[in-house]
Coordinates of C-alpha atoms and ligand atoms in Angstrom, one line a residue:
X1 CA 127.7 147.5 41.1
X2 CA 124.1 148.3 39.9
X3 CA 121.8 147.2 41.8
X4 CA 118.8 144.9 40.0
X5 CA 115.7 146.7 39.9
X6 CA 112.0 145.2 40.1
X7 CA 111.4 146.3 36.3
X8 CA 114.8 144.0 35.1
X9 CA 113.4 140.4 35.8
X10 CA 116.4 138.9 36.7
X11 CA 114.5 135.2 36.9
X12 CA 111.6 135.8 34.4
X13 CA 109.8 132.6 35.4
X14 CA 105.7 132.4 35.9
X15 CA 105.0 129.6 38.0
X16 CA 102.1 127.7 38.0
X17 CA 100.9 125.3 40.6
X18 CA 102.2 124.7 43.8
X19 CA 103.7 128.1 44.7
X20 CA 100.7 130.0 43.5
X21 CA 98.3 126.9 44.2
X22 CA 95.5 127.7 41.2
X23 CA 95.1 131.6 41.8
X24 CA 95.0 132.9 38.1
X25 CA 97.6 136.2 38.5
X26 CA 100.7 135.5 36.9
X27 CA 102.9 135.9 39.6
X28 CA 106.0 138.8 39.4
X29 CA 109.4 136.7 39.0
X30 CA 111.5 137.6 42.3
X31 CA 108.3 136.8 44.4
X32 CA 108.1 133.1 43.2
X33 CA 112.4 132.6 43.8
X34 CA 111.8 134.3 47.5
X35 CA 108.6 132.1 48.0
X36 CA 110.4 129.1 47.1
X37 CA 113.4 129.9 49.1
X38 CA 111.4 130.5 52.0
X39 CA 109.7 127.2 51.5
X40 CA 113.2 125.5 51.2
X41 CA 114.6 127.2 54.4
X42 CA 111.0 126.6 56.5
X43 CA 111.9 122.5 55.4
X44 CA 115.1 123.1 57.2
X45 CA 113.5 124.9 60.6
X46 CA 111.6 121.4 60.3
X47 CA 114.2 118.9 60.2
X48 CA 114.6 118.3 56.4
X49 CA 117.9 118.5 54.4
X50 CA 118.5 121.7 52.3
X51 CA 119.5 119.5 49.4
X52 CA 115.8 117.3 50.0
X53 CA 114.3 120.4 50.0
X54 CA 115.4 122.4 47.0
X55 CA 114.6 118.8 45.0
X56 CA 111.2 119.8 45.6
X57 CA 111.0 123.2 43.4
X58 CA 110.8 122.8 39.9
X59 CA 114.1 122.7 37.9
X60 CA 113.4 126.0 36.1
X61 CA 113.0 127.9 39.4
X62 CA 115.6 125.8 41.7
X63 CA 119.1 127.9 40.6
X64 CA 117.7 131.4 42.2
X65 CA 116.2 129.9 45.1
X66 CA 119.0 127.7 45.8
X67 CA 121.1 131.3 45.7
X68 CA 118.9 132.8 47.9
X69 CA 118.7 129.6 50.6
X70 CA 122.3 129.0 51.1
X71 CA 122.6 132.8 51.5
X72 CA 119.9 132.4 54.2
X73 CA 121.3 129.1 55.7
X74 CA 124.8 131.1 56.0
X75 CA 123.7 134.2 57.8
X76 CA 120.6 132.1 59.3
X77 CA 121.5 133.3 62.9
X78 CA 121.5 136.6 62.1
X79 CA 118.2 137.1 59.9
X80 CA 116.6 134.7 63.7
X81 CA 117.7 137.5 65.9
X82 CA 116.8 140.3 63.8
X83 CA 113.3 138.7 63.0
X84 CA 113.3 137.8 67.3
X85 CA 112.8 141.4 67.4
X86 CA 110.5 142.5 65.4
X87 CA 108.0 139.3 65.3
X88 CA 106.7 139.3 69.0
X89 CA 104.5 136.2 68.3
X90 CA 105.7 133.6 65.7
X91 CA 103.8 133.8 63.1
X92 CA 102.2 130.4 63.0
X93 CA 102.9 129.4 59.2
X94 CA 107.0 128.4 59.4
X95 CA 106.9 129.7 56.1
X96 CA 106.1 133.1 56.4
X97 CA 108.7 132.8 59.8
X98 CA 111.4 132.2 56.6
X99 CA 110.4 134.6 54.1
X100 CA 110.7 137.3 56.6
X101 CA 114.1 135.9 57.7
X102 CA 114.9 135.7 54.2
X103 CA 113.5 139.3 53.1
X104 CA 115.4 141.2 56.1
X105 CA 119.0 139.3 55.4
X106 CA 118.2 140.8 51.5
X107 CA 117.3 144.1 52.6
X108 CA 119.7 144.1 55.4
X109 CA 122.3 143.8 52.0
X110 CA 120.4 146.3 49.8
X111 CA 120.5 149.2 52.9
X112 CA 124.4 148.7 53.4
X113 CA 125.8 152.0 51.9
X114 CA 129.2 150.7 52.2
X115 CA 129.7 148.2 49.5
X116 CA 133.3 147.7 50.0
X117 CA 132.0 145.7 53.9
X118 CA 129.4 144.1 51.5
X119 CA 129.4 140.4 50.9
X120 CA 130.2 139.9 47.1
X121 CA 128.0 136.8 46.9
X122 CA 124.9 138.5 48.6
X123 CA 122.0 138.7 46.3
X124 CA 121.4 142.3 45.8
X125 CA 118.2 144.0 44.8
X126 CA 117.0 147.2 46.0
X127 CA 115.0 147.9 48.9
X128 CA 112.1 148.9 47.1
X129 CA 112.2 145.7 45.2
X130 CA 112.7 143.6 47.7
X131 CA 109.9 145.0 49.8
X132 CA 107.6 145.2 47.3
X133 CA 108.2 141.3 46.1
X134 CA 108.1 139.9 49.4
X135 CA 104.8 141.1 50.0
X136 CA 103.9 139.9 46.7
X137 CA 104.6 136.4 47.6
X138 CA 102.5 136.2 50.4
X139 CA 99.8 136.4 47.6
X140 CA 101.1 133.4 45.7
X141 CA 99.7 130.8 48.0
X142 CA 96.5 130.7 49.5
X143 CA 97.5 130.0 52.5
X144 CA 99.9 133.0 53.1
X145 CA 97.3 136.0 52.2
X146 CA 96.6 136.8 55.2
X147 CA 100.2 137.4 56.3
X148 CA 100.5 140.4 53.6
X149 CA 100.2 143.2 56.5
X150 CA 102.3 141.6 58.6
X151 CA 105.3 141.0 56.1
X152 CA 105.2 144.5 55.0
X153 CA 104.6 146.0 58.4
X154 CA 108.1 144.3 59.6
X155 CA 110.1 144.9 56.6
X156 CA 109.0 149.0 56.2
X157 CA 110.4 149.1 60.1
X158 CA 113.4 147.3 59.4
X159 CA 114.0 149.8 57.1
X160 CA 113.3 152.3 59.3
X161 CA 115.0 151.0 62.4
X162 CA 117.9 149.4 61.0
X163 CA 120.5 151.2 63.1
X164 CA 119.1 150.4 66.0
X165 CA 118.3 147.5 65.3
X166 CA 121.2 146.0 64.3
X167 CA 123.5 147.6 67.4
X168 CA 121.0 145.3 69.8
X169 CA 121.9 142.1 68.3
X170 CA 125.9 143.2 67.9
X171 CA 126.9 140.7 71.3
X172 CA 124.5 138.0 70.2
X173 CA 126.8 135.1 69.7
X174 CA 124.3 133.2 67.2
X175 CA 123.8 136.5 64.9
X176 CA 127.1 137.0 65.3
X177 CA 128.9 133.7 63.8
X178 CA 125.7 131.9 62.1
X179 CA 126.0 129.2 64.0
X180 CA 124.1 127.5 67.1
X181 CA 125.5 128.6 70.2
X182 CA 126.2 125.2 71.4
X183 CA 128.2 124.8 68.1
X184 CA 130.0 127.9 68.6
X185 CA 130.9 126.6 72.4
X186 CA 132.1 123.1 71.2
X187 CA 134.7 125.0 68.6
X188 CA 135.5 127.0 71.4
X189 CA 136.5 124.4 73.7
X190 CA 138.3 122.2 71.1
X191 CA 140.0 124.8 69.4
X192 CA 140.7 127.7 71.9
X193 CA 143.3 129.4 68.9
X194 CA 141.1 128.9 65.7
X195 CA 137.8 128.4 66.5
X196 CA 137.1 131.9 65.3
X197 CA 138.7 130.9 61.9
X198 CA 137.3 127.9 61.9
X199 CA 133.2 129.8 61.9
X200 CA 134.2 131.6 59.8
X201 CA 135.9 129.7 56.9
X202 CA 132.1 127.1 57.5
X203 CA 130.5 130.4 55.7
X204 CA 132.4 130.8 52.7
X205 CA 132.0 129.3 49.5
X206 CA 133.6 126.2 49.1
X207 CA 135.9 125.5 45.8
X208 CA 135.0 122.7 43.2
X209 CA 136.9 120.0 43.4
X210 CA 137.4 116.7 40.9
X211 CA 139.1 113.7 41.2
X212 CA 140.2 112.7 37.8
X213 CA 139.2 108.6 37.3
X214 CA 142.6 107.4 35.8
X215 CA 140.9 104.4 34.6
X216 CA 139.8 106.3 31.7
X217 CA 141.7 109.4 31.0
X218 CA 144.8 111.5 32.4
X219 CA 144.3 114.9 34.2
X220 CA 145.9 116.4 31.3
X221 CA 143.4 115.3 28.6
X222 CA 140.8 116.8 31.0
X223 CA 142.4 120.3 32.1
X224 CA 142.3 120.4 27.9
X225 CA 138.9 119.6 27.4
X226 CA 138.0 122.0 30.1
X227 CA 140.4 125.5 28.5
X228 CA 138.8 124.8 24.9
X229 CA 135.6 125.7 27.1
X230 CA 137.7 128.4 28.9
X231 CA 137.6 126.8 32.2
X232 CA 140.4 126.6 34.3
X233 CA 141.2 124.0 36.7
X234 CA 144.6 123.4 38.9
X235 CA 145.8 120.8 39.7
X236 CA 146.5 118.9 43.0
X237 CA 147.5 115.5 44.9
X238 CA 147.8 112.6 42.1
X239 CA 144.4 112.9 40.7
X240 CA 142.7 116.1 41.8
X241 CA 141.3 119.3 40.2
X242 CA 140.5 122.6 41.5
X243 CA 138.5 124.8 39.3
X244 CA 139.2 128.9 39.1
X245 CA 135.0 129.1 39.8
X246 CA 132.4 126.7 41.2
X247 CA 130.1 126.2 38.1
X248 CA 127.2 123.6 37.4
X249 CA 128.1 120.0 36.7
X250 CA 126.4 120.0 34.0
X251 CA 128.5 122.5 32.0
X252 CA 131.7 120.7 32.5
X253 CA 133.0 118.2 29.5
X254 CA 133.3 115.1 30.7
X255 CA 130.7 113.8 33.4
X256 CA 128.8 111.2 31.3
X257 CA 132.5 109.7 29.7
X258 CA 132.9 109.2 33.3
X259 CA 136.4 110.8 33.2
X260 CA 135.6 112.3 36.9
X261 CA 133.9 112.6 39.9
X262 CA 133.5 115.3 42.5
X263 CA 134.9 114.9 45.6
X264 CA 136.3 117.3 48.2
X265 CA 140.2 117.7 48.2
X266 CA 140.2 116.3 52.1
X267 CA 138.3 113.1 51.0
X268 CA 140.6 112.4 48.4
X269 CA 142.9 111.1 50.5
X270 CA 141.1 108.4 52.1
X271 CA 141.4 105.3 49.4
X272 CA 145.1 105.7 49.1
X273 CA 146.0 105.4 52.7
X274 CA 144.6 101.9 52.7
X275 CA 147.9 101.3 50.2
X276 CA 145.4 98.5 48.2
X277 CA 147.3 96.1 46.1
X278 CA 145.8 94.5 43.1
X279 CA 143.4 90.9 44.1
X280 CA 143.5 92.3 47.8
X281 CA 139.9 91.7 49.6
X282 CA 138.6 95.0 50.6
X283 CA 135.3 96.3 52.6
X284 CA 134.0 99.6 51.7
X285 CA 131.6 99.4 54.6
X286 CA 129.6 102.7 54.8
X287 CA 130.2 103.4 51.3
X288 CA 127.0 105.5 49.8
X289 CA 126.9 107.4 47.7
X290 CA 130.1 106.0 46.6
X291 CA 133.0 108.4 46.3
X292 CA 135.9 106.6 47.7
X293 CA 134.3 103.5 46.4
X294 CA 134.7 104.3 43.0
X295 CA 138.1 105.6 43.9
X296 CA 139.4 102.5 45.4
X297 CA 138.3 100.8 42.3
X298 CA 140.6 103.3 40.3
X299 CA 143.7 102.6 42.2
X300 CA 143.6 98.5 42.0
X301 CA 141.7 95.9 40.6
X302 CA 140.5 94.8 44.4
X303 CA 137.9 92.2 45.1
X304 CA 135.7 94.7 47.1
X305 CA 132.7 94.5 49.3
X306 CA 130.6 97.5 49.3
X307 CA 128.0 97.8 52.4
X308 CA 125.7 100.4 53.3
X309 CA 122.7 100.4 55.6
X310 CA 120.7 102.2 53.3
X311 CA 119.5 100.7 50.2
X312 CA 118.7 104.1 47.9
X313 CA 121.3 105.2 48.6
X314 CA 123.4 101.9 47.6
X315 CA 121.4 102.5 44.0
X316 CA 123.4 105.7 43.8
X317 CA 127.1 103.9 44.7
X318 CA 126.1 101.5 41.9
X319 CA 124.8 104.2 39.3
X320 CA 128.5 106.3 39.6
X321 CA 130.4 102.7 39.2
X322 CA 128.6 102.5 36.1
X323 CA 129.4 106.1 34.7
X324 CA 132.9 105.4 35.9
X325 CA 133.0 101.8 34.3
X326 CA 134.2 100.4 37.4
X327 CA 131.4 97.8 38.2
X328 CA 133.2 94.6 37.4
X329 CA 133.5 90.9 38.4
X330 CA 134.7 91.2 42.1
X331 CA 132.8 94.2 43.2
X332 CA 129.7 93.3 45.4
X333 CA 127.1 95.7 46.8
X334 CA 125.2 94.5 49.8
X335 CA 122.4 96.8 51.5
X336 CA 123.2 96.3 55.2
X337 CA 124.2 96.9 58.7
X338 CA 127.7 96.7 59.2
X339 CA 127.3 96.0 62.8
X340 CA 125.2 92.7 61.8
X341 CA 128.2 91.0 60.2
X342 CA 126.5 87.6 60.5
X343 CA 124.4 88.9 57.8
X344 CA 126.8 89.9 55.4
X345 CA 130.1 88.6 55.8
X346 CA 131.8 85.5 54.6
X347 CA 133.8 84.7 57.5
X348 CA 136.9 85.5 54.9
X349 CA 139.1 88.5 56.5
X350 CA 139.6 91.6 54.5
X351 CA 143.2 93.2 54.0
X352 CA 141.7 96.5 54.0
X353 CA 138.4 98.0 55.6
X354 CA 137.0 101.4 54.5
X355 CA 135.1 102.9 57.6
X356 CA 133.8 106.0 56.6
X357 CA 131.0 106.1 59.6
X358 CA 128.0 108.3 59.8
X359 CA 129.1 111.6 62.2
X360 CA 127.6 114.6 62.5
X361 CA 129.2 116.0 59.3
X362 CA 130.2 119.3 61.2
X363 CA 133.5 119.2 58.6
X364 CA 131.1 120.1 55.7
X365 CA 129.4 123.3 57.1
X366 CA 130.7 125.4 53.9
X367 CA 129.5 122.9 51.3
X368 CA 126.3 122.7 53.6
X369 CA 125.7 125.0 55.6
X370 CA 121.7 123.8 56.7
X371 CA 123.6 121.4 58.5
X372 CA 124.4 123.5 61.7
X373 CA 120.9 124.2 62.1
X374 CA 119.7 120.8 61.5
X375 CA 121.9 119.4 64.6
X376 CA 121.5 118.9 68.2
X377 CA 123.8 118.7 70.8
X378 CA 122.6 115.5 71.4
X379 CA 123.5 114.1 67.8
X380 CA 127.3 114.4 68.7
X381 CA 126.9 111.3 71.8
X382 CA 124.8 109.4 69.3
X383 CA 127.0 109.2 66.6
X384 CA 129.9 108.1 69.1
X385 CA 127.7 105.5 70.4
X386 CA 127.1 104.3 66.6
X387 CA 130.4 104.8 65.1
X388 CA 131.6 102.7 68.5
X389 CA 129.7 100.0 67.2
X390 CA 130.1 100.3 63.7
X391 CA 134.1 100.1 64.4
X392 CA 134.2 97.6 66.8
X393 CA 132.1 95.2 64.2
X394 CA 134.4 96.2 61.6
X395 CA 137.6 95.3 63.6
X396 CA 136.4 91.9 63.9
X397 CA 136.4 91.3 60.1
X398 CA 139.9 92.0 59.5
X399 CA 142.5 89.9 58.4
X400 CA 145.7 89.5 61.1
X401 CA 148.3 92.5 59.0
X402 CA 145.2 94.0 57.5
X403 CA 144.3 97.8 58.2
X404 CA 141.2 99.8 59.0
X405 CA 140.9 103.0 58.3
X406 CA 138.6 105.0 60.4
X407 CA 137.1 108.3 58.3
X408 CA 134.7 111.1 59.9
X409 CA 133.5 114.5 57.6
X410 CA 133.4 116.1 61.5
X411 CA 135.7 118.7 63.3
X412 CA 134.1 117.6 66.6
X413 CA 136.9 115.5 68.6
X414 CA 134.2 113.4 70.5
X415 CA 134.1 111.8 66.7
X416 CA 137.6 112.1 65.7
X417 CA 140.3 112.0 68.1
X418 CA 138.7 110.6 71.1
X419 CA 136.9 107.9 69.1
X420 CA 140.2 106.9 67.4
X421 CA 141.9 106.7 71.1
X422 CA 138.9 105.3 72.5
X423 CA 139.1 102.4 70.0
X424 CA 142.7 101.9 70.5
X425 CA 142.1 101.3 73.9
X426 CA 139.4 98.7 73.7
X427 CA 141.9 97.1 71.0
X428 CA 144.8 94.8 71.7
X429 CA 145.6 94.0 68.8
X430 CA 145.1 97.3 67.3
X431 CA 148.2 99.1 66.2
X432 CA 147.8 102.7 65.1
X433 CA 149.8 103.9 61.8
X434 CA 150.7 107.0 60.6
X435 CA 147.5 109.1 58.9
X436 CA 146.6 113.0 58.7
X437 CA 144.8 112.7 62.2
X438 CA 142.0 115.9 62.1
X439 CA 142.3 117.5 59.2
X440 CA 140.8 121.2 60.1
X441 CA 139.3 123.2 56.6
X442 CA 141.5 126.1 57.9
X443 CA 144.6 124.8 56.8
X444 CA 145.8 124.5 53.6
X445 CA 148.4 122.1 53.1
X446 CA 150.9 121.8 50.3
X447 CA 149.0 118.4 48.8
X448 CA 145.4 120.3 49.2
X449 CA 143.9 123.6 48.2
X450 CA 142.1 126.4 50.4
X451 CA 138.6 125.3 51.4
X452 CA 138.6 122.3 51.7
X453 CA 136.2 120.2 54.0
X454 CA 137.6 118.9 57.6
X455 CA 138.1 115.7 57.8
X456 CA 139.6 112.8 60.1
X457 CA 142.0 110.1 59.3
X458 CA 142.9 107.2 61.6
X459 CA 144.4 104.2 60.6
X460 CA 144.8 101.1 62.4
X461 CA 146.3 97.8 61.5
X462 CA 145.7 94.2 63.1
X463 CA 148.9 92.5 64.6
X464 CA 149.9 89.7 62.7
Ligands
LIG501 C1 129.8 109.6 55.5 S1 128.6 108.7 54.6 C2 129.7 107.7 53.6 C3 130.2 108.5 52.4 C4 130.9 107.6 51.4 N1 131.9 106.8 52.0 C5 131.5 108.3 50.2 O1 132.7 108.6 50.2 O2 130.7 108.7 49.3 C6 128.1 107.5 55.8 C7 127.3 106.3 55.3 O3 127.1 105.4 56.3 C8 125.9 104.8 56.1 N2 125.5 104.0 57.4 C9 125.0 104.5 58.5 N3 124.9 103.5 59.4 C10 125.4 102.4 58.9 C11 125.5 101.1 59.3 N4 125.1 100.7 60.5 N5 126.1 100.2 58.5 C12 126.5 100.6 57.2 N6 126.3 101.8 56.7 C13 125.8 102.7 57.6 C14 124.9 105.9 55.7 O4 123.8 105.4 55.0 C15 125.9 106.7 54.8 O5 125.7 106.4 53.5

C-alpha cells in the first residue's frame, strides 16, 4: 500500500473558527483532522463520551477525526505508556497530552517496516507527514503555540528511539491489551480460558447490523434495494441483516421509509423472549433510545408503557417510533424513574416487563471503545446497587404469570449472572425460565454473526 503523503490532501478541508480560533493562516488539512481528534480524545481523558465529543466538530471535518479517535481510543493504552516515557511532566493542556498520544500511535504505524504485522485499519501517513502536521496543529489554536517544541522534540525521538522504546513497554499489561488494568484483571478472573480473546475481539471493528421493521417491508425487498446499490447484506435470526462492510447510515436505502433500524445482532434477541401476544400490557421500562421498543412494537400490537429516567433521551425513543410508524393508540412514553412506581404506574399489572437497566456497558467495548477508559472500578458496585433497585421495583409491577426480562450490554458477572441469582434469591415468587444467560462477543452462534456485542439474558416469570 502507498503510503499518503503531506502533498496528496487526503481531507482537503480549511477550517475556520474554533480549531484555528481567528489566526488568519489557512491551516494544512491533516493538521486540523489530528487537532480535532486530539480534542475529541482529551474530552474522553475528561469524562465525556467519544460520541458527545465528536458531535462537537463540524460535520465536514467529523469522518477523519472520528477515524483517527477510535484508532486512538483502541490502542489508547499503548500510545499512554509510550508517551509515560518520553513526557516527564504532563504537559498541562490535556490536549496537547492527546495529540502526542495520537501522533506516536500514527507514527508508531508509519515506522512498522513490516506491513504484513500492520493493522489494516490504521491510518497511515508517512513519518515525515505526520511529524511535520502535528507540529502544525499546535499552531492552529492559540493556546497550543507554545507547545510546538515540545511536540516535535518527542515525536523526532520516537523516531529515533523506537526500538527501545517499544521493548520497555512489551510486559506493560495496559499497552499491552488497550485496556485498564483493572479491566483486564476482572476478565481475568471471570473468564480464566477467554479473557485473552475476549480483549481482544473489544478492539476490532464491529459489523453493521439491521433489524428489518416487518411492519413495513420484508428483508427481501431490502437486501434488493441494498444490491441495486451493490451492497451486500446477509441475513440472520428472523429479522436481521449483516452487511459485507460497515458504511454510513446515510448511504443505505431505506432509513427515512423506516424499513429498519440498527441494532446489534445480540440485542436483537431481547423483545422476542418476552413471547408478547397481541393486546398484552407491556413495560419497556429503561427504554431510550428505543431499540427494542420499536421492536416490541413490530412483533404485536401491545398496549405498551415506555419509561425512561431521562427525558432527551425519551425524545429520541419517540422520534425512531415515528420513522418506524409505530407510535400508535396504546403506546405511552413517560419520562421517569422506574424505581418511583407510585409516580408512574397504574396499579394495573403488566404481562411482560422490558428491563434493560443501566450497566456499565463493558459488552460494547468494539462498538465503543472510549468506554474502557471512561470507567472505574467503582462504576461496576454502583450499577449493581441501581439495577438492584431498578429490578426489585420492576418485579412489583408484574402481573401473577407475567415475565421480566432482565437485559445488561455488560460481560462483568457482578451485573449479569450474580445479579440475576441475587434477584432470584430475594424472590419467592420468582421463577427463572430458559434465556441465553451471558452472551460473550466471542462466540458466534448459529442464529448470530461474528462480532457481535456481549450481552445478558435472564428471564423470570411471577408464579401464578
Ligand atoms: C441500556 S440503556 C437502554 C437501551 C434501550 N433499551 C434500547 O434498546 O435502545 C439504559 C437506559 O436506562 C435509563 N435509566 C437509567 N436509570 C433509570 C431509572 N432509574 N429508571 C428508568 N430508566 C433509567 C437510561 O437513561 C438509559 O436510557
Amino acid at each position: 500500500m502507498d503510503l499518503a503523503d503531506s502533498a496528496s490532501p487526503i481531507f482537503p478541508i480549511m477550517l475556520t473558527t474554533p480549531y484555528n480560533q481567528g489566526m488568519n493562516h489557512p491551516a494544512p488539512a491533516l493538521s486540523n483532522s489530528l487537532l480535532a481528534a486530539a480534542r475529541a480524545v482529551a474530552a474522553v481523558e475528561g469524562g465525556q463520551s467519544l460520541t458527545e465529543a465528536l458531535a462537537d466538530i463540524p460535520a465536514e471535518l467529523r469522518p477523519s477525526a472520528q477515524a483517527l479517535a477510535f484508532y486512538a481510543m483502541r490502542h489508547w493504552g499503548e500510545a499512554i505508556a509510550i508517551r509515560r516515557l518520553l513526557v516527564q511532566r504532563e504537559p498541562s493542556s490535556p490536549i496537547i497530552g492527546a495529540l502526542v498520544g495520537l501522533a506516536l500511535l500514527l507514527l508508531d504505524v508509519a515506522m512498522q517496516d513490516d506491513a504484513s504485522g500492520r493493522d489494516p485499519t490504521a491510518p497511515l501517513y508517512t513519518a515525515h507527514t505526520l511529524v511535520d502536521q502535528s507540529v502544525q496543529a499546535t499552531q492552529l489554536q492559540r493556546s497550543l503555540v507554545n507547545y510546538k517544541g515540545l511536540v516535535n522534540a518527542v515525536l523526532r525521538r520516537f523516531q529515533r528511539e523506537r526500538t527501545a522504546l517499544l521493548a520497555q513497554i512489551a510486559d506493560d499489561l495496559e499497552a499491552q491489551w488497550n485496556h485498564p488494568v483493572w479491566w483486564i484483571k476482572a476478565l481475568k478472573k471471570a473468564y480464566p480460558d477467554t479473557w485473552q480473546s475476549l480483549l481482544h475481539t473489544a478492539n476490532q471493528h464491529p459489523p453493521l447490523t439491521l433489524r428489518v421493521n416487518l411492519r413495513q417491508t420484508t428483508r427481501e425487498a431490502v437486501q434488493q434495494a441494498f444490491a441495486a446499490k451493490d451492497i451486500v447484506a446477509t441475513a440472520f435470526g428472523p429479522a436481521g441483516l449483516v452487511l459485507d462492510t460497515p458504511r454510513p447510515i446515510a448511504s443505505l436505502p431505506g432509513y427515512d421509509q423506516g424499513w429498519w433500524s440498527v441494532q446489534d445482532a445480540g440485542a436483537q434477541l431481547a423483545a422476542p423472549l418476552l413471547d408478547i401476544k397481541p393486546g398484552m400490557r407491556v413495560l419497556d421500562a429503561c427504554a431510550a433510545p428505543g431499540g427494542k421498543t420499536a421492536h416490541l412494537l413490530e412483533l404485536a400490537d401491545v398496549d405498551l408503557t415506555v419509561l425512561d429516567i431521562d427525558a432527551q433521551r425519551l425524545t429520541r425513543v419517540e422520534q425512531n417510533l415515528k420513522r418506524l410508524k409505530l407510535l400508535r393508540p396504546g403506546v405511552k412514553l413517560i419520562a421517569e424513574s422506574a424505581i418511583r412506581t407510585h409516580l408512574w404506574w397504574d396499579e394495573k399489572p403488566f404481562d411482560a416487563v422490558l428491563a434493560d437497566v443501566p450497566c456499565t456497558a463493558s459488552g460494547i467495548v468494539a462498538r465503543h471503545p472510549d468506554i474502557r477508559w471512561l470507567r472505574r472500578r467503582e462504576d461496576i458496585a454502583q450499577t449493581v446497587k441501581l439495577q438492584r433497585e431498578i429490578l426489585d421495583s420492576l418485579w412489583s409491577v408484574v402481573a401473577p404469570g407475567g415475565k421480566l426480562l432482565l437485559v445488561t450490554c455488560s460481560i462483568f458477572p457482578e451485573e449479569c449472572e450474580l445479579q440475576a441469582q441475587a434477584f432470584l434469591a430475594r424472590h419467592a415468587q420468582a421463577v427463572r425460565l430458559e434465556a441465553p444467560g451471558q452472551l460473550l462477543p466471542t462466540l458466534p452462534s448459529a442464529e448470530l454473526p461474528a462480532g457481535h456485542d456481549g450481552f445478558f439474558y435472564a428471564l423470570f416469570t411471577r408464579r401464578a
